[in-house]
PDB file of C-alpha atoms in Angstrom:
ATOM      1  CA  UNK A   1     147.894 166.642  65.720  1.00  0.00           C
ATOM      2  CA  UNK A   2     149.392 168.007  62.463  1.00  0.00           C
ATOM      3  CA  UNK A   3     151.902 165.102  62.266  1.00  0.00           C
ATOM      4  CA  UNK A   4     149.062 162.585  62.806  1.00  0.00           C
ATOM      5  CA  UNK A   5     146.964 164.326  60.140  1.00  0.00           C
ATOM      6  CA  UNK A   6     149.824 164.348  57.709  1.00  0.00           C
ATOM      7  CA  UNK A   7     150.614 160.674  58.317  1.00  0.00           C
ATOM      8  CA  UNK A   8     147.019 159.757  57.671  1.00  0.00           C
ATOM      9  CA  UNK A   9     146.891 161.963  54.631  1.00  0.00           C
ATOM     10  CA  UNK A  10     149.874 160.194  53.071  1.00  0.00           C
ATOM     11  CA  UNK A  11     148.323 156.834  53.926  1.00  0.00           C
ATOM     12  CA  UNK A  12     145.096 157.899  52.161  1.00  0.00           C
ATOM     13  CA  UNK A  13     147.028 159.105  49.091  1.00  0.00           C
ATOM     14  CA  UNK A  14     148.690 155.702  48.846  1.00  0.00           C
ATOM     15  CA  UNK A  15     145.733 153.531  49.857  1.00  0.00           C
ATOM     16  CA  UNK A  16     143.357 154.980  47.333  1.00  0.00           C
ATOM     17  CA  UNK A  17     145.977 155.994  44.700  1.00  0.00           C
ATOM     18  CA  UNK A  18     145.032 159.658  44.784  1.00  0.00           C
ATOM     19  CA  UNK A  19     146.595 162.677  43.174  1.00  0.00           C
ATOM     20  CA  UNK A  20     147.594 165.523  45.470  1.00  0.00           C
ATOM     21  CA  UNK A  21     144.665 167.756  44.410  1.00  0.00           C
ATOM     22  CA  UNK A  22     142.198 164.859  44.808  1.00  0.00           C
ATOM     23  CA  UNK A  23     143.394 164.264  48.355  1.00  0.00           C
ATOM     24  CA  UNK A  24     143.455 167.914  49.466  1.00  0.00           C
ATOM     25  CA  UNK A  25     139.786 168.412  48.474  1.00  0.00           C
ATOM     26  CA  UNK A  26     138.390 165.384  50.290  1.00  0.00           C
ATOM     27  CA  UNK A  27     135.494 165.855  52.673  1.00  0.00           C
ATOM     28  CA  UNK A  28     134.032 163.442  55.199  1.00  0.00           C
ATOM     29  CA  UNK A  29     131.105 162.843  52.887  1.00  0.00           C
ATOM     30  CA  UNK A  30     133.458 161.597  50.192  1.00  0.00           C
ATOM     31  CA  UNK A  31     133.733 158.241  51.986  1.00  0.00           C
ATOM     32  CA  UNK A  32     130.843 155.801  51.775  1.00  0.00           C
ATOM     33  CA  UNK A  33     129.889 152.217  52.246  1.00  0.00           C
ATOM     34  CA  UNK A  34     130.414 149.683  49.491  1.00  0.00           C
ATOM     35  CA  UNK A  35     127.640 147.044  49.659  1.00  0.00           C
ATOM     36  CA  UNK A  36     129.981 144.538  47.900  1.00  0.00           C
ATOM     37  CA  UNK A  37     132.617 145.015  50.616  1.00  0.00           C
ATOM     38  CA  UNK A  38     130.699 145.517  53.919  1.00  0.00           C
ATOM     39  CA  UNK A  39     133.859 144.700  55.934  1.00  0.00           C
ATOM     40  CA  UNK A  40     135.112 148.243  55.231  1.00  0.00           C
ATOM     41  CA  UNK A  41     132.126 149.929  56.870  1.00  0.00           C
ATOM     42  CA  UNK A  42     131.681 153.606  55.992  1.00  0.00           C
ATOM     43  CA  UNK A  43     135.065 153.680  54.231  1.00  0.00           C
ATOM     44  CA  UNK A  44     134.336 151.147  51.499  1.00  0.00           C
ATOM     45  CA  UNK A  45     134.556 153.678  48.722  1.00  0.00           C
ATOM     46  CA  UNK A  46     136.132 157.091  48.216  1.00  0.00           C
ATOM     47  CA  UNK A  47     134.371 159.568  45.931  1.00  0.00           C
ATOM     48  CA  UNK A  48     136.915 161.702  44.065  1.00  0.00           C
ATOM     49  CA  UNK A  49     135.223 164.955  43.107  1.00  0.00           C
ATOM     50  CA  UNK A  50     138.272 166.794  41.772  1.00  0.00           C
ATOM     51  CA  UNK A  51     139.937 164.278  39.469  1.00  0.00           C
ATOM     52  CA  UNK A  52     142.243 165.414  36.678  1.00  0.00           C
ATOM     53  CA  UNK A  53     140.295 167.266  34.058  1.00  0.00           C
ATOM     54  CA  UNK A  54     140.541 166.822  30.323  1.00  0.00           C
ATOM     55  CA  UNK A  55     141.559 170.087  28.645  1.00  0.00           C
ATOM     56  CA  UNK A  56     138.606 172.498  28.691  1.00  0.00           C
ATOM     57  CA  UNK A  57     136.410 170.265  30.882  1.00  0.00           C
ATOM     58  CA  UNK A  58     135.472 170.308  34.559  1.00  0.00           C
ATOM     59  CA  UNK A  59     137.288 167.940  36.978  1.00  0.00           C
ATOM     60  CA  UNK A  60     136.407 164.311  36.390  1.00  0.00           C
ATOM     61  CA  UNK A  61     134.667 162.385  39.153  1.00  0.00           C
ATOM     62  CA  UNK A  62     135.255 158.763  40.011  1.00  0.00           C
ATOM     63  CA  UNK A  63     134.733 156.266  42.806  1.00  0.00           C
ATOM     64  CA  UNK A  64     137.761 154.504  44.152  1.00  0.00           C
ATOM     65  CA  UNK A  65     137.012 151.255  45.978  1.00  0.00           C
ATOM     66  CA  UNK A  66     138.842 150.354  49.138  1.00  0.00           C
ATOM     67  CA  UNK A  67     141.216 147.393  48.826  1.00  0.00           C
ATOM     68  CA  UNK A  68     143.170 147.317  52.093  1.00  0.00           C
ATOM     69  CA  UNK A  69     141.685 146.969  55.581  1.00  0.00           C
ATOM     70  CA  UNK A  70     144.562 148.840  57.264  1.00  0.00           C
ATOM     71  CA  UNK A  71     143.534 151.978  55.323  1.00  0.00           C
ATOM     72  CA  UNK A  72     140.062 151.875  56.893  1.00  0.00           C
ATOM     73  CA  UNK A  73     141.577 151.640  60.370  1.00  0.00           C
ATOM     74  CA  UNK A  74     143.898 154.621  59.683  1.00  0.00           C
ATOM     75  CA  UNK A  75     141.114 156.881  58.393  1.00  0.00           C
ATOM     76  CA  UNK A  76     138.645 155.893  61.130  1.00  0.00           C
ATOM     77  CA  UNK A  77     141.137 156.552  63.907  1.00  0.00           C
ATOM     78  CA  UNK A  78     142.024 159.950  62.442  1.00  0.00           C
ATOM     79  CA  UNK A  79     138.397 160.945  61.803  1.00  0.00           C
ATOM     80  CA  UNK A  80     137.115 159.874  65.239  1.00  0.00           C
ATOM     81  CA  UNK A  81     140.053 160.820  67.511  1.00  0.00           C
ATOM     82  CA  UNK A  82     142.285 163.453  65.899  1.00  0.00           C
ATOM     83  CA  UNK A  83     140.283 165.510  63.402  1.00  0.00           C
ATOM     84  CA  UNK A  84     137.833 166.818  66.059  1.00  0.00           C
ATOM     85  CA  UNK A  85     140.819 168.315  67.965  1.00  0.00           C
ATOM     86  CA  UNK A  86     141.288 170.788  65.107  1.00  0.00           C
ATOM     87  CA  UNK A  87     137.992 172.448  66.090  1.00  0.00           C
ATOM     88  CA  UNK A  88     136.316 171.966  62.742  1.00  0.00           C
ATOM     89  CA  UNK A  89     132.825 171.756  64.213  1.00  0.00           C
ATOM     90  CA  UNK A  90     130.288 170.717  61.612  1.00  0.00           C
ATOM     91  CA  UNK A  91     132.469 171.534  58.618  1.00  0.00           C
ATOM     92  CA  UNK A  92     133.088 168.571  56.377  1.00  0.00           C
ATOM     93  CA  UNK A  93     136.678 169.130  55.339  1.00  0.00           C
ATOM     94  CA  UNK A  94     138.811 166.061  55.971  1.00  0.00           C
ATOM     95  CA  UNK A  95     142.205 167.766  56.272  1.00  0.00           C
ATOM     96  CA  UNK A  96     141.926 171.003  58.309  1.00  0.00           C
ATOM     97  CA  UNK A  97     144.973 173.181  58.693  1.00  0.00           C
ATOM     98  CA  UNK A  98     146.137 174.405  62.109  1.00  0.00           C
ATOM     99  CA  UNK A  99     144.297 177.667  61.377  1.00  0.00           C
ATOM    100  CA  UNK A 100     141.041 175.916  60.553  1.00  0.00           C
ATOM    101  CA  UNK A 101     141.040 176.154  56.751  1.00  0.00           C
ATOM    102  CA  UNK A 102     141.649 173.385  54.281  1.00  0.00           C
ATOM    103  CA  UNK A 103     145.262 172.350  53.710  1.00  0.00           C
ATOM    104  CA  UNK A 104     146.705 173.101  50.282  1.00  0.00           C
ATOM    105  CA  UNK A 105     148.589 171.088  47.721  1.00  0.00           C
ATOM    106  CA  UNK A 106     151.654 173.178  48.518  1.00  0.00           C
ATOM    107  CA  UNK A 107     151.350 172.114  52.184  1.00  0.00           C
ATOM    108  CA  UNK A 108     151.210 168.465  51.108  1.00  0.00           C
ATOM    109  CA  UNK A 109     154.311 168.804  48.991  1.00  0.00           C
ATOM    110  CA  UNK A 110     156.205 170.742  51.694  1.00  0.00           C
ATOM    111  CA  UNK A 111     155.353 168.332  54.491  1.00  0.00           C
ATOM    112  CA  UNK A 112     156.182 165.315  52.389  1.00  0.00           C
ATOM    113  CA  UNK A 113     159.577 166.814  51.588  1.00  0.00           C
ATOM    114  CA  UNK A 114     160.213 167.571  55.286  1.00  0.00           C
ATOM    115  CA  UNK A 115     159.466 163.977  56.319  1.00  0.00           C
ATOM    116  CA  UNK A 116     161.397 162.582  53.355  1.00  0.00           C
ATOM    117  CA  UNK A 117     164.453 164.667  54.185  1.00  0.00           C
ATOM    118  CA  UNK A 118     164.274 163.864  57.886  1.00  0.00           C
ATOM    119  CA  UNK A 119     164.295 160.174  56.961  1.00  0.00           C
ATOM    120  CA  UNK A 120     167.235 160.632  54.623  1.00  0.00           C
ATOM    121  CA  UNK A 121     165.309 159.487  51.562  1.00  0.00           C
ATOM    122  CA  UNK A 122     166.159 160.537  48.038  1.00  0.00           C
ATOM    123  CA  UNK A 123     165.033 164.007  46.936  1.00  0.00           C
ATOM    124  CA  UNK A 124     163.452 162.561  43.787  1.00  0.00           C
ATOM    125  CA  UNK A 125     160.576 161.241  45.965  1.00  0.00           C
ATOM    126  CA  UNK A 126     157.393 163.312  46.032  1.00  0.00           C
ATOM    127  CA  UNK A 127     153.753 162.676  47.010  1.00  0.00           C
ATOM    128  CA  UNK A 128     152.879 161.430  43.493  1.00  0.00           C
ATOM    129  CA  UNK A 129     155.283 158.509  44.062  1.00  0.00           C
ATOM    130  CA  UNK A 130     152.668 157.124  46.501  1.00  0.00           C
ATOM    131  CA  UNK A 131     150.234 156.910  43.595  1.00  0.00           C
ATOM    132  CA  UNK A 132     152.833 155.074  41.512  1.00  0.00           C
ATOM    133  CA  UNK A 133     153.444 152.665  44.381  1.00  0.00           C
ATOM    134  CA  UNK A 134     149.686 152.048  44.755  1.00  0.00           C
ATOM    135  CA  UNK A 135     149.420 151.063  41.072  1.00  0.00           C
ATOM    136  CA  UNK A 136     152.556 148.894  41.203  1.00  0.00           C
ATOM    137  CA  UNK A 137     151.512 147.101  44.355  1.00  0.00           C
ATOM    138  CA  UNK A 138     148.052 146.317  43.043  1.00  0.00           C
ATOM    139  CA  UNK A 139     149.434 144.942  39.804  1.00  0.00           C
ATOM    140  CA  UNK A 140     152.129 142.961  41.703  1.00  0.00           C
ATOM    141  CA  UNK A 141     149.427 141.571  43.977  1.00  0.00           C
ATOM    142  CA  UNK A 142     147.500 140.253  40.972  1.00  0.00           C
ATOM    143  CA  UNK A 143     144.789 142.892  40.548  1.00  0.00           C
ATOM    144  CA  UNK A 144     143.173 143.025  37.122  1.00  0.00           C
ATOM    145  CA  UNK A 145     144.916 145.825  35.104  1.00  0.00           C
ATOM    146  CA  UNK A 146     141.548 147.230  33.987  1.00  0.00           C
ATOM    147  CA  UNK A 147     140.427 147.447  37.632  1.00  0.00           C
ATOM    148  CA  UNK A 148     143.618 149.338  38.508  1.00  0.00           C
ATOM    149  CA  UNK A 149     143.127 151.627  35.489  1.00  0.00           C
ATOM    150  CA  UNK A 150     139.575 152.465  36.649  1.00  0.00           C
ATOM    151  CA  UNK A 151     140.686 152.918  40.269  1.00  0.00           C
ATOM    152  CA  UNK A 152     143.181 155.642  39.320  1.00  0.00           C
ATOM    153  CA  UNK A 153     141.010 157.317  36.704  1.00  0.00           C
ATOM    154  CA  UNK A 154     143.126 156.698  33.642  1.00  0.00           C
ATOM    155  CA  UNK A 155     141.406 156.762  30.286  1.00  0.00           C
ATOM    156  CA  UNK A 156     144.011 154.459  28.733  1.00  0.00           C
ATOM    157  CA  UNK A 157     145.711 151.327  30.034  1.00  0.00           C
ATOM    158  CA  UNK A 158     148.975 152.513  28.535  1.00  0.00           C
ATOM    159  CA  UNK A 159     148.997 155.405  31.028  1.00  0.00           C
ATOM    160  CA  UNK A 160     148.524 153.000  33.910  1.00  0.00           C
ATOM    161  CA  UNK A 161     151.349 150.835  32.520  1.00  0.00           C
ATOM    162  CA  UNK A 162     153.734 153.837  32.604  1.00  0.00           C
ATOM    163  CA  UNK A 163     153.006 154.181  36.337  1.00  0.00           C
ATOM    164  CA  UNK A 164     153.762 150.517  37.006  1.00  0.00           C
ATOM    165  CA  UNK A 165     157.291 149.788  38.253  1.00  0.00           C
ATOM    166  CA  UNK A 166     157.359 146.033  38.716  1.00  0.00           C
ATOM    167  CA  UNK A 167     160.302 144.761  40.727  1.00  0.00           C
ATOM    168  CA  UNK A 168     162.553 141.884  39.784  1.00  0.00           C
ATOM    169  CA  UNK A 169     160.803 139.542  42.246  1.00  0.00           C
ATOM    170  CA  UNK A 170     157.503 140.161  40.464  1.00  0.00           C
ATOM    171  CA  UNK A 171     159.034 139.609  37.069  1.00  0.00           C
ATOM    172  CA  UNK A 172     160.734 136.373  38.145  1.00  0.00           C
ATOM    173  CA  UNK A 173     157.567 135.070  39.772  1.00  0.00           C
ATOM    174  CA  UNK A 174     155.561 135.949  36.635  1.00  0.00           C
ATOM    175  CA  UNK A 175     158.145 134.118  34.494  1.00  0.00           C
ATOM    176  CA  UNK A 176     157.922 131.073  36.754  1.00  0.00           C
ATOM    177  CA  UNK A 177     154.112 131.017  36.398  1.00  0.00           C
ATOM    178  CA  UNK A 178     154.369 131.209  32.608  1.00  0.00           C
ATOM    179  CA  UNK A 179     156.956 128.429  32.541  1.00  0.00           C
ATOM    180  CA  UNK A 180     154.988 126.274  34.969  1.00  0.00           C
ATOM    181  CA  UNK A 181     151.861 126.697  32.866  1.00  0.00           C
ATOM    182  CA  UNK A 182     153.621 124.949  30.059  1.00  0.00           C
ATOM    183  CA  UNK A 183     154.322 127.836  27.699  1.00  0.00           C
ATOM    184  CA  UNK A 184     157.263 126.643  25.639  1.00  0.00           C
ATOM    185  CA  UNK A 185     158.875 127.901  22.469  1.00  0.00           C
ATOM    186  CA  UNK A 186     159.116 125.707  19.408  1.00  0.00           C
ATOM    187  CA  UNK A 187     162.063 123.378  19.292  1.00  0.00           C
TER     188      UNK A 187
END
């Protein structure tokens, strides 16, 4: 059960581009339908209630729209089949601990490190890398940069750009599109 919960948690962090604190505080009620994307059912949008705060302000809220159908399947399977086994009853918390409370950010970091080390991956990887990957993959897949910026709750596009790590394939494909469109320098 804990391993399934953790796997789903990491999928959610990646699939909605969440920060660790945003993910740890999710409740069942934080997922809702998106009338513009009915194919995602009750997981069409994720309401982030504990977004990164601006100095001296309360946490910022935002709605993150679902973009990948596999993420809906992962959350639905966890919510319907695994989460009830934790004995949460009517409590809304999405990620219960083995003792019944809410998991912590420290738990997320520790478990991520355990899985990373068991897989022999580099120590530089941490849960926030999933957020970076989310941003990069959306940009590489052609998502509008402003849409990506809004999804992750950045005030400035330059911040989102820092998170983007486009690979050489993306860069070469982008170059080919520019060249094929007829952009040429002066002779």
